[in-house]
PDB file of C-alpha atoms in Angstrom:
ATOM      1  CA  UNK A   1      88.727  36.835 -18.481  1.00 39.00           C
ATOM      2  CA  UNK A   2      87.318  36.790 -14.952  1.00 46.00           C
ATOM      3  CA  UNK A   3      89.792  35.772 -12.276  1.00 48.00           C
ATOM      4  CA  UNK A   4      92.395  38.488 -12.744  1.00 77.00           C
ATOM      5  CA  UNK A   5      91.070  40.515  -9.808  1.00 90.00           C
ATOM      6  CA  UNK A   6      89.821  39.829  -6.306  1.00 94.00           C
ATOM      7  CA  UNK A   7      86.480  41.511  -5.610  1.00 95.00           C
ATOM      8  CA  UNK A   8      84.872  41.998  -2.190  1.00 96.00           C
ATOM      9  CA  UNK A   9      81.645  39.997  -2.029  1.00 95.00           C
ATOM     10  CA  UNK A  10      80.846  40.014   1.695  1.00 94.00           C
ATOM     11  CA  UNK A  11      81.983  41.145   5.116  1.00 95.00           C
ATOM     12  CA  UNK A  12      81.548  40.133   8.719  1.00 96.00           C
ATOM     13  CA  UNK A  13      82.727  40.998  12.200  1.00 96.00           C
ATOM     14  CA  UNK A  14      82.680  39.488  15.668  1.00 97.00           C
ATOM     15  CA  UNK A  15      83.636  40.722  19.126  1.00 98.00           C
ATOM     16  CA  UNK A  16      83.261  39.057  22.533  1.00 98.00           C
ATOM     17  CA  UNK A  17      80.351  40.061  24.734  1.00 97.00           C
ATOM     18  CA  UNK A  18      82.434  41.244  27.668  1.00 97.00           C
ATOM     19  CA  UNK A  19      83.146  44.989  27.642  1.00 97.00           C
ATOM     20  CA  UNK A  20      86.197  46.190  29.592  1.00 97.00           C
ATOM     21  CA  UNK A  21      85.997  49.930  30.289  1.00 97.00           C
ATOM     22  CA  UNK A  22      88.829  52.297  31.100  1.00 97.00           C
ATOM     23  CA  UNK A  23      87.350  52.722  34.571  1.00 96.00           C
ATOM     24  CA  UNK A  24      87.651  48.970  35.186  1.00 96.00           C
ATOM     25  CA  UNK A  25      91.326  49.047  34.192  1.00 96.00           C
ATOM     26  CA  UNK A  26      91.988  52.185  36.241  1.00 94.00           C
ATOM     27  CA  UNK A  27      90.540  50.503  39.310  1.00 94.00           C
ATOM     28  CA  UNK A  28      93.378  47.952  39.338  1.00 92.00           C
ATOM     29  CA  UNK A  29      96.282  49.712  37.585  1.00 93.00           C
ATOM     30  CA  UNK A  30      98.022  53.050  38.077  1.00 88.00           C
ATOM     31  CA  UNK A  31      96.158  54.907  35.329  1.00 91.00           C
ATOM     32  CA  UNK A  32      92.974  56.880  34.661  1.00 94.00           C
ATOM     33  CA  UNK A  33      90.201  56.974  32.097  1.00 94.00           C
ATOM     34  CA  UNK A  34      91.416  60.399  30.948  1.00 95.00           C
ATOM     35  CA  UNK A  35      95.027  59.237  30.562  1.00 93.00           C
ATOM     36  CA  UNK A  36      93.975  56.296  28.396  1.00 94.00           C
ATOM     37  CA  UNK A  37      91.532  58.279  26.261  1.00 95.00           C
ATOM     38  CA  UNK A  38      93.851  61.214  25.577  1.00 94.00           C
ATOM     39  CA  UNK A  39      96.822  59.012  24.615  1.00 92.00           C
ATOM     40  CA  UNK A  40      95.079  56.225  22.706  1.00 94.00           C
ATOM     41  CA  UNK A  41      91.522  57.299  21.883  1.00 95.00           C
ATOM     42  CA  UNK A  42      90.181  54.135  23.534  1.00 97.00           C
ATOM     43  CA  UNK A  43      87.173  54.160  25.875  1.00 97.00           C
ATOM     44  CA  UNK A  44      86.537  50.421  26.040  1.00 97.00           C
ATOM     45  CA  UNK A  45      87.579  47.145  24.500  1.00 97.00           C
ATOM     46  CA  UNK A  46      86.229  43.577  24.332  1.00 97.00           C
ATOM     47  CA  UNK A  47      87.717  40.519  26.009  1.00 97.00           C
ATOM     48  CA  UNK A  48      86.993  36.840  25.447  1.00 97.00           C
ATOM     49  CA  UNK A  49      85.201  34.790  28.063  1.00 96.00           C
ATOM     50  CA  UNK A  50      86.990  31.832  29.675  1.00 95.00           C
ATOM     51  CA  UNK A  51      87.217  29.067  27.093  1.00 95.00           C
ATOM     52  CA  UNK A  52      86.524  31.397  24.132  1.00 96.00           C
ATOM     53  CA  UNK A  53      89.274  31.467  21.526  1.00 97.00           C
ATOM     54  CA  UNK A  54      90.572  32.922  18.276  1.00 98.00           C
ATOM     55  CA  UNK A  55      88.905  30.120  16.298  1.00 98.00           C
ATOM     56  CA  UNK A  56      85.539  30.860  17.929  1.00 98.00           C
ATOM     57  CA  UNK A  57      85.702  34.532  16.919  1.00 98.00           C
ATOM     58  CA  UNK A  58      86.995  33.702  13.426  1.00 98.00           C
ATOM     59  CA  UNK A  59      84.115  31.288  12.822  1.00 98.00           C
ATOM     60  CA  UNK A  60      81.556  33.914  13.823  1.00 98.00           C
ATOM     61  CA  UNK A  61      83.053  36.598  11.570  1.00 98.00           C
ATOM     62  CA  UNK A  62      83.544  34.157   8.704  1.00 98.00           C
ATOM     63  CA  UNK A  63      79.964  32.918   8.875  1.00 97.00           C
ATOM     64  CA  UNK A  64      78.703  36.495   8.651  1.00 96.00           C
ATOM     65  CA  UNK A  65      80.909  37.213   5.626  1.00 96.00           C
ATOM     66  CA  UNK A  66      79.710  34.081   3.837  1.00 97.00           C
ATOM     67  CA  UNK A  67      76.009  34.819   4.530  1.00 91.00           C
ATOM     68  CA  UNK A  68      74.973  31.378   3.448  1.00 71.00           C
ATOM     69  CA  UNK A  69      77.462  31.225   0.572  1.00 83.00           C
ATOM     70  CA  UNK A  70      80.621  29.183   0.161  1.00 93.00           C
ATOM     71  CA  UNK A  71      84.369  29.637  -0.243  1.00 97.00           C
ATOM     72  CA  UNK A  72      86.892  27.277  -1.788  1.00 96.00           C
ATOM     73  CA  UNK A  73      89.883  28.576   0.206  1.00 98.00           C
ATOM     74  CA  UNK A  74      90.429  30.239   3.573  1.00 98.00           C
ATOM     75  CA  UNK A  75      93.269  32.459   4.779  1.00 98.00           C
ATOM     76  CA  UNK A  76      93.355  33.316   8.484  1.00 98.00           C
ATOM     77  CA  UNK A  77      95.514  36.220   9.676  1.00 98.00           C
ATOM     78  CA  UNK A  78      96.381  35.700  13.328  1.00 98.00           C
ATOM     79  CA  UNK A  79      99.294  35.784  15.749  1.00 96.00           C
ATOM     80  CA  UNK A  80      97.264  34.153  18.533  1.00 96.00           C
ATOM     81  CA  UNK A  81      96.302  30.730  17.116  1.00 96.00           C
ATOM     82  CA  UNK A  82      94.452  28.325  19.353  1.00 95.00           C
ATOM     83  CA  UNK A  83      97.534  26.083  19.395  1.00 93.00           C
ATOM     84  CA  UNK A  84     101.134  26.530  18.250  1.00 90.00           C
ATOM     85  CA  UNK A  85     100.551  23.446  16.081  1.00 92.00           C
ATOM     86  CA  UNK A  86      98.486  22.908  13.993  1.00 95.00           C
ATOM     87  CA  UNK A  87      97.344  26.116  12.311  1.00 96.00           C
ATOM     88  CA  UNK A  88      93.901  27.379  13.304  1.00 98.00           C
ATOM     89  CA  UNK A  89      92.552  27.974   9.779  1.00 98.00           C
ATOM     90  CA  UNK A  90      91.665  24.313   9.040  1.00 98.00           C
ATOM     91  CA  UNK A  91      89.596  24.218  12.238  1.00 98.00           C
ATOM     92  CA  UNK A  92      87.785  27.380  11.159  1.00 98.00           C
ATOM     93  CA  UNK A  93      87.102  25.917   7.715  1.00 98.00           C
ATOM     94  CA  UNK A  94      85.761  22.702   9.228  1.00 98.00           C
ATOM     95  CA  UNK A  95      83.414  24.510  11.595  1.00 97.00           C
ATOM     96  CA  UNK A  96      82.142  26.665   8.724  1.00 97.00           C
ATOM     97  CA  UNK A  97      81.338  23.531   6.745  1.00 96.00           C
ATOM     98  CA  UNK A  98      83.744  24.347   3.914  1.00 97.00           C
ATOM     99  CA  UNK A  99      84.948  20.778   3.572  1.00 95.00           C
ATOM    100  CA  UNK A 100      88.519  20.004   2.554  1.00 97.00           C
ATOM    101  CA  UNK A 101      89.362  23.424   1.103  1.00 98.00           C
ATOM    102  CA  UNK A 102      92.918  24.767   1.445  1.00 98.00           C
ATOM    103  CA  UNK A 103      93.133  26.681   4.727  1.00 98.00           C
ATOM    104  CA  UNK A 104      96.181  28.154   6.430  1.00 98.00           C
ATOM    105  CA  UNK A 105      97.346  30.856   8.835  1.00 98.00           C
ATOM    106  CA  UNK A 106      99.305  34.014   7.998  1.00 98.00           C
ATOM    107  CA  UNK A 107     101.223  35.669  10.848  1.00 97.00           C
ATOM    108  CA  UNK A 108     102.208  39.260  10.157  1.00 95.00           C
ATOM    109  CA  UNK A 109     100.666  40.405  13.466  1.00 95.00           C
ATOM    110  CA  UNK A 110      98.840  43.747  13.080  1.00 96.00           C
ATOM    111  CA  UNK A 111      99.646  43.855   9.352  1.00 97.00           C
ATOM    112  CA  UNK A 112      98.336  40.330   8.965  1.00 97.00           C
ATOM    113  CA  UNK A 113      95.035  41.147   7.323  1.00 98.00           C
ATOM    114  CA  UNK A 114      96.663  43.174   4.526  1.00 98.00           C
ATOM    115  CA  UNK A 115      99.170  40.347   3.965  1.00 98.00           C
ATOM    116  CA  UNK A 116      96.326  37.803   3.945  1.00 98.00           C
ATOM    117  CA  UNK A 117      94.387  39.886   1.415  1.00 98.00           C
ATOM    118  CA  UNK A 118      97.418  39.928  -0.862  1.00 97.00           C
ATOM    119  CA  UNK A 119      97.755  36.159  -0.513  1.00 97.00           C
ATOM    120  CA  UNK A 120      94.079  35.636  -1.352  1.00 97.00           C
ATOM    121  CA  UNK A 121      94.397  37.884  -4.396  1.00 96.00           C
ATOM    122  CA  UNK A 122      97.228  35.648  -5.616  1.00 95.00           C
ATOM    123  CA  UNK A 123      95.006  32.563  -5.225  1.00 96.00           C
ATOM    124  CA  UNK A 124      92.289  34.200  -7.295  1.00 95.00           C
ATOM    125  CA  UNK A 125      94.607  35.624  -9.946  1.00 93.00           C
ATOM    126  CA  UNK A 126      96.281  32.235 -10.344  1.00 92.00           C
ATOM    127  CA  UNK A 127      93.000  30.362 -10.713  1.00 92.00           C
ATOM    128  CA  UNK A 128      93.680  28.321  -7.574  1.00 94.00           C
ATOM    129  CA  UNK A 129      90.338  29.390  -6.111  1.00 95.00           C
ATOM    130  CA  UNK A 130      87.206  31.248  -7.167  1.00 95.00           C
ATOM    131  CA  UNK A 131      86.037  32.479  -3.760  1.00 96.00           C
ATOM    132  CA  UNK A 132      88.441  33.028  -0.850  1.00 98.00           C
ATOM    133  CA  UNK A 133      87.411  33.825   2.709  1.00 98.00           C
ATOM    134  CA  UNK A 134      89.951  36.105   4.406  1.00 98.00           C
ATOM    135  CA  UNK A 135      89.676  36.436   8.183  1.00 98.00           C
ATOM    136  CA  UNK A 136      91.666  38.488  10.661  1.00 98.00           C
ATOM    137  CA  UNK A 137      91.224  37.242  14.228  1.00 98.00           C
ATOM    138  CA  UNK A 138      93.194  37.721  17.416  1.00 98.00           C
ATOM    139  CA  UNK A 139      92.820  37.226  21.139  1.00 97.00           C
ATOM    140  CA  UNK A 140      95.635  39.615  21.930  1.00 95.00           C
ATOM    141  CA  UNK A 141      94.621  39.945  25.562  1.00 95.00           C
ATOM    142  CA  UNK A 142      96.215  36.486  25.956  1.00 93.00           C
ATOM    143  CA  UNK A 143      99.632  38.053  25.227  1.00 92.00           C
ATOM    144  CA  UNK A 144      99.298  41.049  27.547  1.00 93.00           C
ATOM    145  CA  UNK A 145     100.750  41.145  31.050  1.00 91.00           C
ATOM    146  CA  UNK A 146      97.697  41.927  33.226  1.00 91.00           C
ATOM    147  CA  UNK A 147      99.867  44.180  35.390  1.00 90.00           C
ATOM    148  CA  UNK A 148     101.320  46.256  32.543  1.00 90.00           C
ATOM    149  CA  UNK A 149      99.671  49.690  32.435  1.00 88.00           C
ATOM    150  CA  UNK A 150     101.288  50.349  29.050  1.00 90.00           C
ATOM    151  CA  UNK A 151      99.732  47.460  27.092  1.00 92.00           C
ATOM    152  CA  UNK A 152      96.600  46.452  29.026  1.00 94.00           C
ATOM    153  CA  UNK A 153      94.593  49.557  28.009  1.00 94.00           C
ATOM    154  CA  UNK A 154      95.464  49.185  24.337  1.00 95.00           C
ATOM    155  CA  UNK A 155      94.520  45.684  23.276  1.00 96.00           C
ATOM    156  CA  UNK A 156      91.173  43.970  22.755  1.00 97.00           C
ATOM    157  CA  UNK A 157      89.908  40.776  21.123  1.00 98.00           C
ATOM    158  CA  UNK A 158      87.926  40.390  17.911  1.00 98.00           C
ATOM    159  CA  UNK A 159      87.637  39.083  14.368  1.00 98.00           C
ATOM    160  CA  UNK A 160      86.723  40.510  10.979  1.00 98.00           C
ATOM    161  CA  UNK A 161      86.367  38.950   7.550  1.00 98.00           C
ATOM    162  CA  UNK A 162      86.020  39.701   3.857  1.00 97.00           C
ATOM    163  CA  UNK A 163      84.818  37.245   1.238  1.00 97.00           C
ATOM    164  CA  UNK A 164      86.615  37.723  -2.072  1.00 97.00           C
ATOM    165  CA  UNK A 165      85.470  36.412  -5.457  1.00 95.00           C
ATOM    166  CA  UNK A 166      87.153  36.304  -8.845  1.00 94.00           C
ATOM    167  CA  UNK A 167      86.214  39.270 -11.001  1.00 93.00           C
ATOM    168  CA  UNK A 168      87.328  42.105 -13.242  1.00 90.00           C
ATOM    169  CA  UNK A 169      89.995  44.668 -12.255  1.00 88.00           C
ATOM    170  CA  UNK A 170      87.808  47.712 -12.873  1.00 86.00           C
ATOM    171  CA  UNK A 171      84.634  46.667 -11.094  1.00 92.00           C
ATOM    172  CA  UNK A 172      83.539  47.973  -7.675  1.00 92.00           C
ATOM    173  CA  UNK A 173      85.107  45.983  -4.880  1.00 94.00           C
ATOM    174  CA  UNK A 174      88.273  45.041  -6.779  1.00 95.00           C
ATOM    175  CA  UNK A 175      91.244  44.950  -4.384  1.00 96.00           C
ATOM    176  CA  UNK A 176      94.770  46.114  -5.170  1.00 91.00           C
ATOM    177  CA  UNK A 177      97.491  46.917  -5.972  1.00 96.00           C
ATOM    178  CA  UNK A 178      99.549  46.207  -2.829  1.00 97.00           C
ATOM    179  CA  UNK A 179     102.614  47.627  -1.139  1.00 98.00           C
ATOM    180  CA  UNK A 180     104.165  45.279   1.475  1.00 98.00           C
ATOM    181  CA  UNK A 181     107.332  45.538   3.566  1.00 98.00           C
ATOM    182  CA  UNK A 182     109.172  44.213   6.635  1.00 97.00           C
ATOM    183  CA  UNK A 183     112.149  45.120   8.821  1.00 95.00           C
ATOM    184  CA  UNK A 184     113.270  42.236  11.009  1.00 93.00           C
ATOM    185  CA  UNK A 185     116.200  44.113  12.534  1.00 94.00           C
ATOM    186  CA  UNK A 186     113.661  46.092  14.573  1.00 92.00           C
ATOM    187  CA  UNK A 187     111.729  43.066  15.825  1.00 86.00           C
ATOM    188  CA  UNK A 188     112.480  43.801  19.478  1.00 90.00           C
ATOM    189  CA  UNK A 189     110.458  47.002  19.369  1.00 87.00           C
ATOM    190  CA  UNK A 190     107.330  44.866  19.681  1.00 80.00           C
ATOM    191  CA  UNK A 191     107.639  41.208  20.567  1.00 74.00           C
ATOM    192  CA  UNK A 192     107.026  38.253  22.853  1.00 82.00           C
ATOM    193  CA  UNK A 193     110.366  36.774  23.831  1.00 76.00           C
ATOM    194  CA  UNK A 194     109.447  33.268  24.987  1.00 68.00           C
ATOM    195  CA  UNK A 195     107.283  30.480  23.590  1.00 74.00           C
ATOM    196  CA  UNK A 196     108.988  29.844  20.236  1.00 75.00           C
ATOM    197  CA  UNK A 197     111.697  27.393  19.194  1.00 75.00           C
ATOM    198  CA  UNK A 198     114.572  29.670  20.298  1.00 75.00           C
ATOM    199  CA  UNK A 199     113.275  30.354  23.811  1.00 71.00           C
ATOM    200  CA  UNK A 200     110.688  27.686  24.475  1.00 78.00           C
ATOM    201  CA  UNK A 201     110.085  28.032  28.203  1.00 76.00           C
ATOM    202  CA  UNK A 202     110.282  31.459  29.881  1.00 69.00           C
ATOM    203  CA  UNK A 203     112.986  31.923  32.518  1.00 70.00           C
ATOM    204  CA  UNK A 204     110.871  34.758  33.891  1.00 64.00           C
ATOM    205  CA  UNK A 205     107.042  34.622  33.713  1.00 70.00           C
ATOM    206  CA  UNK A 206     107.013  38.080  32.110  1.00 68.00           C
ATOM    207  CA  UNK A 207     108.874  36.741  29.051  1.00 71.00           C
ATOM    208  CA  UNK A 208     105.655  35.159  27.790  1.00 79.00           C
ATOM    209  CA  UNK A 209     104.004  38.594  27.508  1.00 78.00           C
ATOM    210  CA  UNK A 210     104.159  41.284  24.856  1.00 82.00           C
ATOM    211  CA  UNK A 211     106.839  43.953  25.258  1.00 84.00           C
ATOM    212  CA  UNK A 212     106.399  47.235  23.397  1.00 85.00           C
ATOM    213  CA  UNK A 213     108.691  50.227  23.024  1.00 88.00           C
ATOM    214  CA  UNK A 214     105.807  52.625  22.592  1.00 83.00           C
ATOM    215  CA  UNK A 215     107.504  55.813  21.429  1.00 91.00           C
ATOM    216  CA  UNK A 216     109.644  54.071  18.827  1.00 93.00           C
ATOM    217  CA  UNK A 217     106.665  52.037  17.576  1.00 91.00           C
ATOM    218  CA  UNK A 218     104.575  55.210  17.266  1.00 92.00           C
ATOM    219  CA  UNK A 219     107.215  56.907  15.114  1.00 95.00           C
ATOM    220  CA  UNK A 220     107.755  53.871  12.938  1.00 95.00           C
ATOM    221  CA  UNK A 221     104.022  53.315  12.447  1.00 95.00           C
ATOM    222  CA  UNK A 222     103.299  56.879  11.337  1.00 95.00           C
ATOM    223  CA  UNK A 223     106.259  57.036   8.967  1.00 96.00           C
ATOM    224  CA  UNK A 224     105.847  53.577   7.434  1.00 96.00           C
ATOM    225  CA  UNK A 225     102.075  53.760   6.958  1.00 97.00           C
ATOM    226  CA  UNK A 226     102.350  57.151   5.271  1.00 97.00           C
ATOM    227  CA  UNK A 227     105.223  55.979   3.070  1.00 97.00           C
ATOM    228  CA  UNK A 228     103.416  52.793   2.080  1.00 98.00           C
ATOM    229  CA  UNK A 229     100.146  54.643   1.463  1.00 98.00           C
ATOM    230  CA  UNK A 230     101.849  57.045  -0.932  1.00 98.00           C
ATOM    231  CA  UNK A 231     103.436  54.131  -2.774  1.00 98.00           C
ATOM    232  CA  UNK A 232     100.202  52.217  -3.252  1.00 98.00           C
ATOM    233  CA  UNK A 233      98.286  55.340  -4.304  1.00 98.00           C
ATOM    234  CA  UNK A 234     100.959  55.935  -6.940  1.00 98.00           C
ATOM    235  CA  UNK A 235     100.640  52.341  -8.160  1.00 97.00           C
ATOM    236  CA  UNK A 236      96.854  52.686  -8.348  1.00 96.00           C
ATOM    237  CA  UNK A 237      97.046  56.025 -10.170  1.00 96.00           C
ATOM    238  CA  UNK A 238      95.115  57.751  -7.375  1.00 96.00           C
ATOM    239  CA  UNK A 239      95.753  61.211  -6.024  1.00 96.00           C
ATOM    240  CA  UNK A 240      95.407  61.805  -2.283  1.00 96.00           C
ATOM    241  CA  UNK A 241      92.291  63.810  -3.068  1.00 95.00           C
ATOM    242  CA  UNK A 242      90.717  60.713  -4.633  1.00 96.00           C
ATOM    243  CA  UNK A 243      90.626  58.928  -1.255  1.00 97.00           C
ATOM    244  CA  UNK A 244      87.220  59.083   0.425  1.00 97.00           C
ATOM    245  CA  UNK A 245      88.017  56.881   3.420  1.00 98.00           C
ATOM    246  CA  UNK A 246      91.268  55.971   5.157  1.00 98.00           C
ATOM    247  CA  UNK A 247      91.002  52.717   7.116  1.00 98.00           C
ATOM    248  CA  UNK A 248      94.259  52.267   8.984  1.00 97.00           C
ATOM    249  CA  UNK A 249      95.216  49.705  11.573  1.00 96.00           C
ATOM    250  CA  UNK A 250      93.401  50.701  14.751  1.00 96.00           C
ATOM    251  CA  UNK A 251      96.427  50.883  17.061  1.00 94.00           C
ATOM    252  CA  UNK A 252      96.103  54.396  18.412  1.00 94.00           C
ATOM    253  CA  UNK A 253      93.908  57.305  17.336  1.00 96.00           C
ATOM    254  CA  UNK A 254      96.952  59.580  17.269  1.00 95.00           C
ATOM    255  CA  UNK A 255      98.705  57.242  14.809  1.00 96.00           C
ATOM    256  CA  UNK A 256      95.656  57.357  12.538  1.00 96.00           C
ATOM    257  CA  UNK A 257      95.385  61.130  12.762  1.00 96.00           C
ATOM    258  CA  UNK A 258      99.122  61.725  12.307  1.00 96.00           C
ATOM    259  CA  UNK A 259      99.315  59.410   9.302  1.00 97.00           C
ATOM    260  CA  UNK A 260      96.327  61.135   7.712  1.00 97.00           C
ATOM    261  CA  UNK A 261      97.975  64.510   8.333  1.00 96.00           C
ATOM    262  CA  UNK A 262     101.234  63.331   6.744  1.00 95.00           C
ATOM    263  CA  UNK A 263      99.244  62.246   3.681  1.00 96.00           C
ATOM    264  CA  UNK A 264      97.188  65.435   3.504  1.00 96.00           C
ATOM    265  CA  UNK A 265      93.894  63.643   4.144  1.00 97.00           C
ATOM    266  CA  UNK A 266      91.066  65.493   5.924  1.00 95.00           C
ATOM    267  CA  UNK A 267      90.124  64.290   9.395  1.00 93.00           C
ATOM    268  CA  UNK A 268      86.652  63.234   8.244  1.00 93.00           C
ATOM    269  CA  UNK A 269      88.236  60.682   5.882  1.00 96.00           C
ATOM    270  CA  UNK A 270      89.648  58.710   8.835  1.00 97.00           C
ATOM    271  CA  UNK A 271      87.572  55.656   9.792  1.00 97.00           C
ATOM    272  CA  UNK A 272      87.990  54.749  13.453  1.00 96.00           C
ATOM    273  CA  UNK A 273      86.302  52.326  15.813  1.00 97.00           C
ATOM    274  CA  UNK A 274      89.246  52.062  18.193  1.00 96.00           C
ATOM    275  CA  UNK A 275      87.279  53.909  20.877  1.00 96.00           C
ATOM    276  CA  UNK A 276      84.926  50.924  21.160  1.00 96.00           C
ATOM    277  CA  UNK A 277      87.145  47.884  20.473  1.00 97.00           C
ATOM    278  CA  UNK A 278      90.761  48.935  21.076  1.00 96.00           C
ATOM    279  CA  UNK A 279      93.620  47.434  19.104  1.00 97.00           C
ATOM    280  CA  UNK A 280      92.453  44.030  17.854  1.00 97.00           C
ATOM    281  CA  UNK A 281      95.644  43.335  15.857  1.00 97.00           C
ATOM    282  CA  UNK A 282      94.892  41.441  12.607  1.00 97.00           C
ATOM    283  CA  UNK A 283      91.154  41.931  13.141  1.00 98.00           C
ATOM    284  CA  UNK A 284      91.301  45.724  13.298  1.00 97.00           C
ATOM    285  CA  UNK A 285      90.990  46.664   9.616  1.00 98.00           C
ATOM    286  CA  UNK A 286      88.188  44.224   8.701  1.00 98.00           C
ATOM    287  CA  UNK A 287      86.327  45.102  11.918  1.00 97.00           C
ATOM    288  CA  UNK A 288      86.611  48.790  11.078  1.00 97.00           C
ATOM    289  CA  UNK A 289      85.332  48.118   7.548  1.00 97.00           C
ATOM    290  CA  UNK A 290      82.400  46.104   8.904  1.00 95.00           C
ATOM    291  CA  UNK A 291      81.452  48.781  11.429  1.00 95.00           C
ATOM    292  CA  UNK A 292      81.803  51.580   8.863  1.00 96.00           C
ATOM    293  CA  UNK A 293      79.609  49.769   6.343  1.00 94.00           C
ATOM    294  CA  UNK A 294      76.999  49.024   9.001  1.00 93.00           C
ATOM    295  CA  UNK A 295      76.733  52.620  10.231  1.00 94.00           C
ATOM    296  CA  UNK A 296      76.917  54.252   6.788  1.00 93.00           C
ATOM    297  CA  UNK A 297      80.358  55.830   7.215  1.00 95.00           C
ATOM    298  CA  UNK A 298      81.442  53.647   4.311  1.00 95.00           C
ATOM    299  CA  UNK A 299      79.173  53.796   1.260  1.00 95.00           C
ATOM    300  CA  UNK A 300      79.211  52.156  -2.185  1.00 95.00           C
ATOM    301  CA  UNK A 301      81.558  54.015  -4.507  1.00 95.00           C
ATOM    302  CA  UNK A 302      83.853  55.292  -1.780  1.00 97.00           C
ATOM    303  CA  UNK A 303      87.513  54.992  -2.684  1.00 97.00           C
ATOM    304  CA  UNK A 304      89.199  53.360   0.299  1.00 98.00           C
ATOM    305  CA  UNK A 305      92.840  53.313   1.361  1.00 98.00           C
ATOM    306  CA  UNK A 306      93.860  50.526   3.747  1.00 98.00           C
ATOM    307  CA  UNK A 307      97.167  50.648   5.622  1.00 98.00           C
ATOM    308  CA  UNK A 308      98.606  48.651   8.513  1.00 98.00           C
ATOM    309  CA  UNK A 309     101.720  48.451  10.653  1.00 97.00           C
ATOM    310  CA  UNK A 310     102.680  45.819  13.170  1.00 95.00           C
ATOM    311  CA  UNK A 311     105.279  43.695  14.889  1.00 94.00           C
ATOM    312  CA  UNK A 312     107.920  42.072  12.769  1.00 90.00           C
ATOM    313  CA  UNK A 313     108.257  44.842  11.859  1.00 96.00           C
ATOM    314  CA  UNK A 314     105.720  44.534   9.035  1.00 97.00           C
ATOM    315  CA  UNK A 315     103.622  47.072   7.177  1.00 98.00           C
ATOM    316  CA  UNK A 316     101.577  47.353   4.004  1.00 98.00           C
ATOM    317  CA  UNK A 317      98.773  49.066   2.140  1.00 98.00           C
ATOM    318  CA  UNK A 318      96.190  48.471  -0.549  1.00 98.00           C
ATOM    319  CA  UNK A 319      93.177  50.199  -2.097  1.00 98.00           C
ATOM    320  CA  UNK A 320      89.682  49.345  -3.278  1.00 96.00           C
ATOM    321  CA  UNK A 321      86.411  50.981  -4.260  1.00 95.00           C
ATOM    322  CA  UNK A 322      83.744  49.879  -1.797  1.00 96.00           C
ATOM    323  CA  UNK A 323      80.977  47.852  -3.517  1.00 95.00           C
ATOM    324  CA  UNK A 324      77.250  47.562  -2.931  1.00 89.00           C
ATOM    325  CA  UNK A 325      76.835  44.649  -0.521  1.00 83.00           C
ATOM    326  CA  UNK A 326      73.460  43.243   0.472  1.00 67.00           C
TER     327      UNK A 326
END
């Protein structure tokens, strides 16, 4: 019976108009264009305009993924909601004209989109919905200390979306299986200390900004993404040689390249748009998929491995065969 698999039926992406180049950052911080490019692979990133928010970007990406269609549930992956309460997903659903559909946020930071995909697949497999819109959207520049030369060059803002429909496990576009994990004991490697229920008001203004232990995060990301990728390939019955495209979380080009090397994937299998958009957190994988489909890097029939790693710590992977999308 239909409904036992989630099948990709549409995609969309959205980035703010404002482009922030490495040269602009270097003009105000102790860094250079070369330093940023050689260590991250990033040339430029996008930043929201004053008054523009996560919901705004999510609506734009979601509308593109729907392309005039409809969804009867919405899952929004974000760690930068418009407000702490309520969740941002119901506002997105309302602005997309979806009516009173179930809509909620998932916060697994940079792994959020993979977690949201898994959640949507459960909705479809359980018959709770027939078409689920999954959006990853973040305005991560709102969490970055503008004077921090370590984090400012890395992060950008954006949103990406996939529309999933109920379908058959073997058809093109079917998503899964999944491999998902977390390690909360390492949360302080990448976190924002203040603003939650434990530490509501910062004692120091810097406590409201993201803190990242870069070297440790790099090592964890490479190891965990490779480990998770192997696990999900084994579940899917795929060999490494079956993978046509590797779409990893766009955190750092060296993380993508190192993970691919650990897996034994050729460099031309790695999909990367980090040079143009930076690290957009939960938006990075769907934005990379959207860009790759648009420029022909991703073609119907390609076997695709998705893998992400983020704060929490959280990480996870899944696979799909890319479908023909009009």
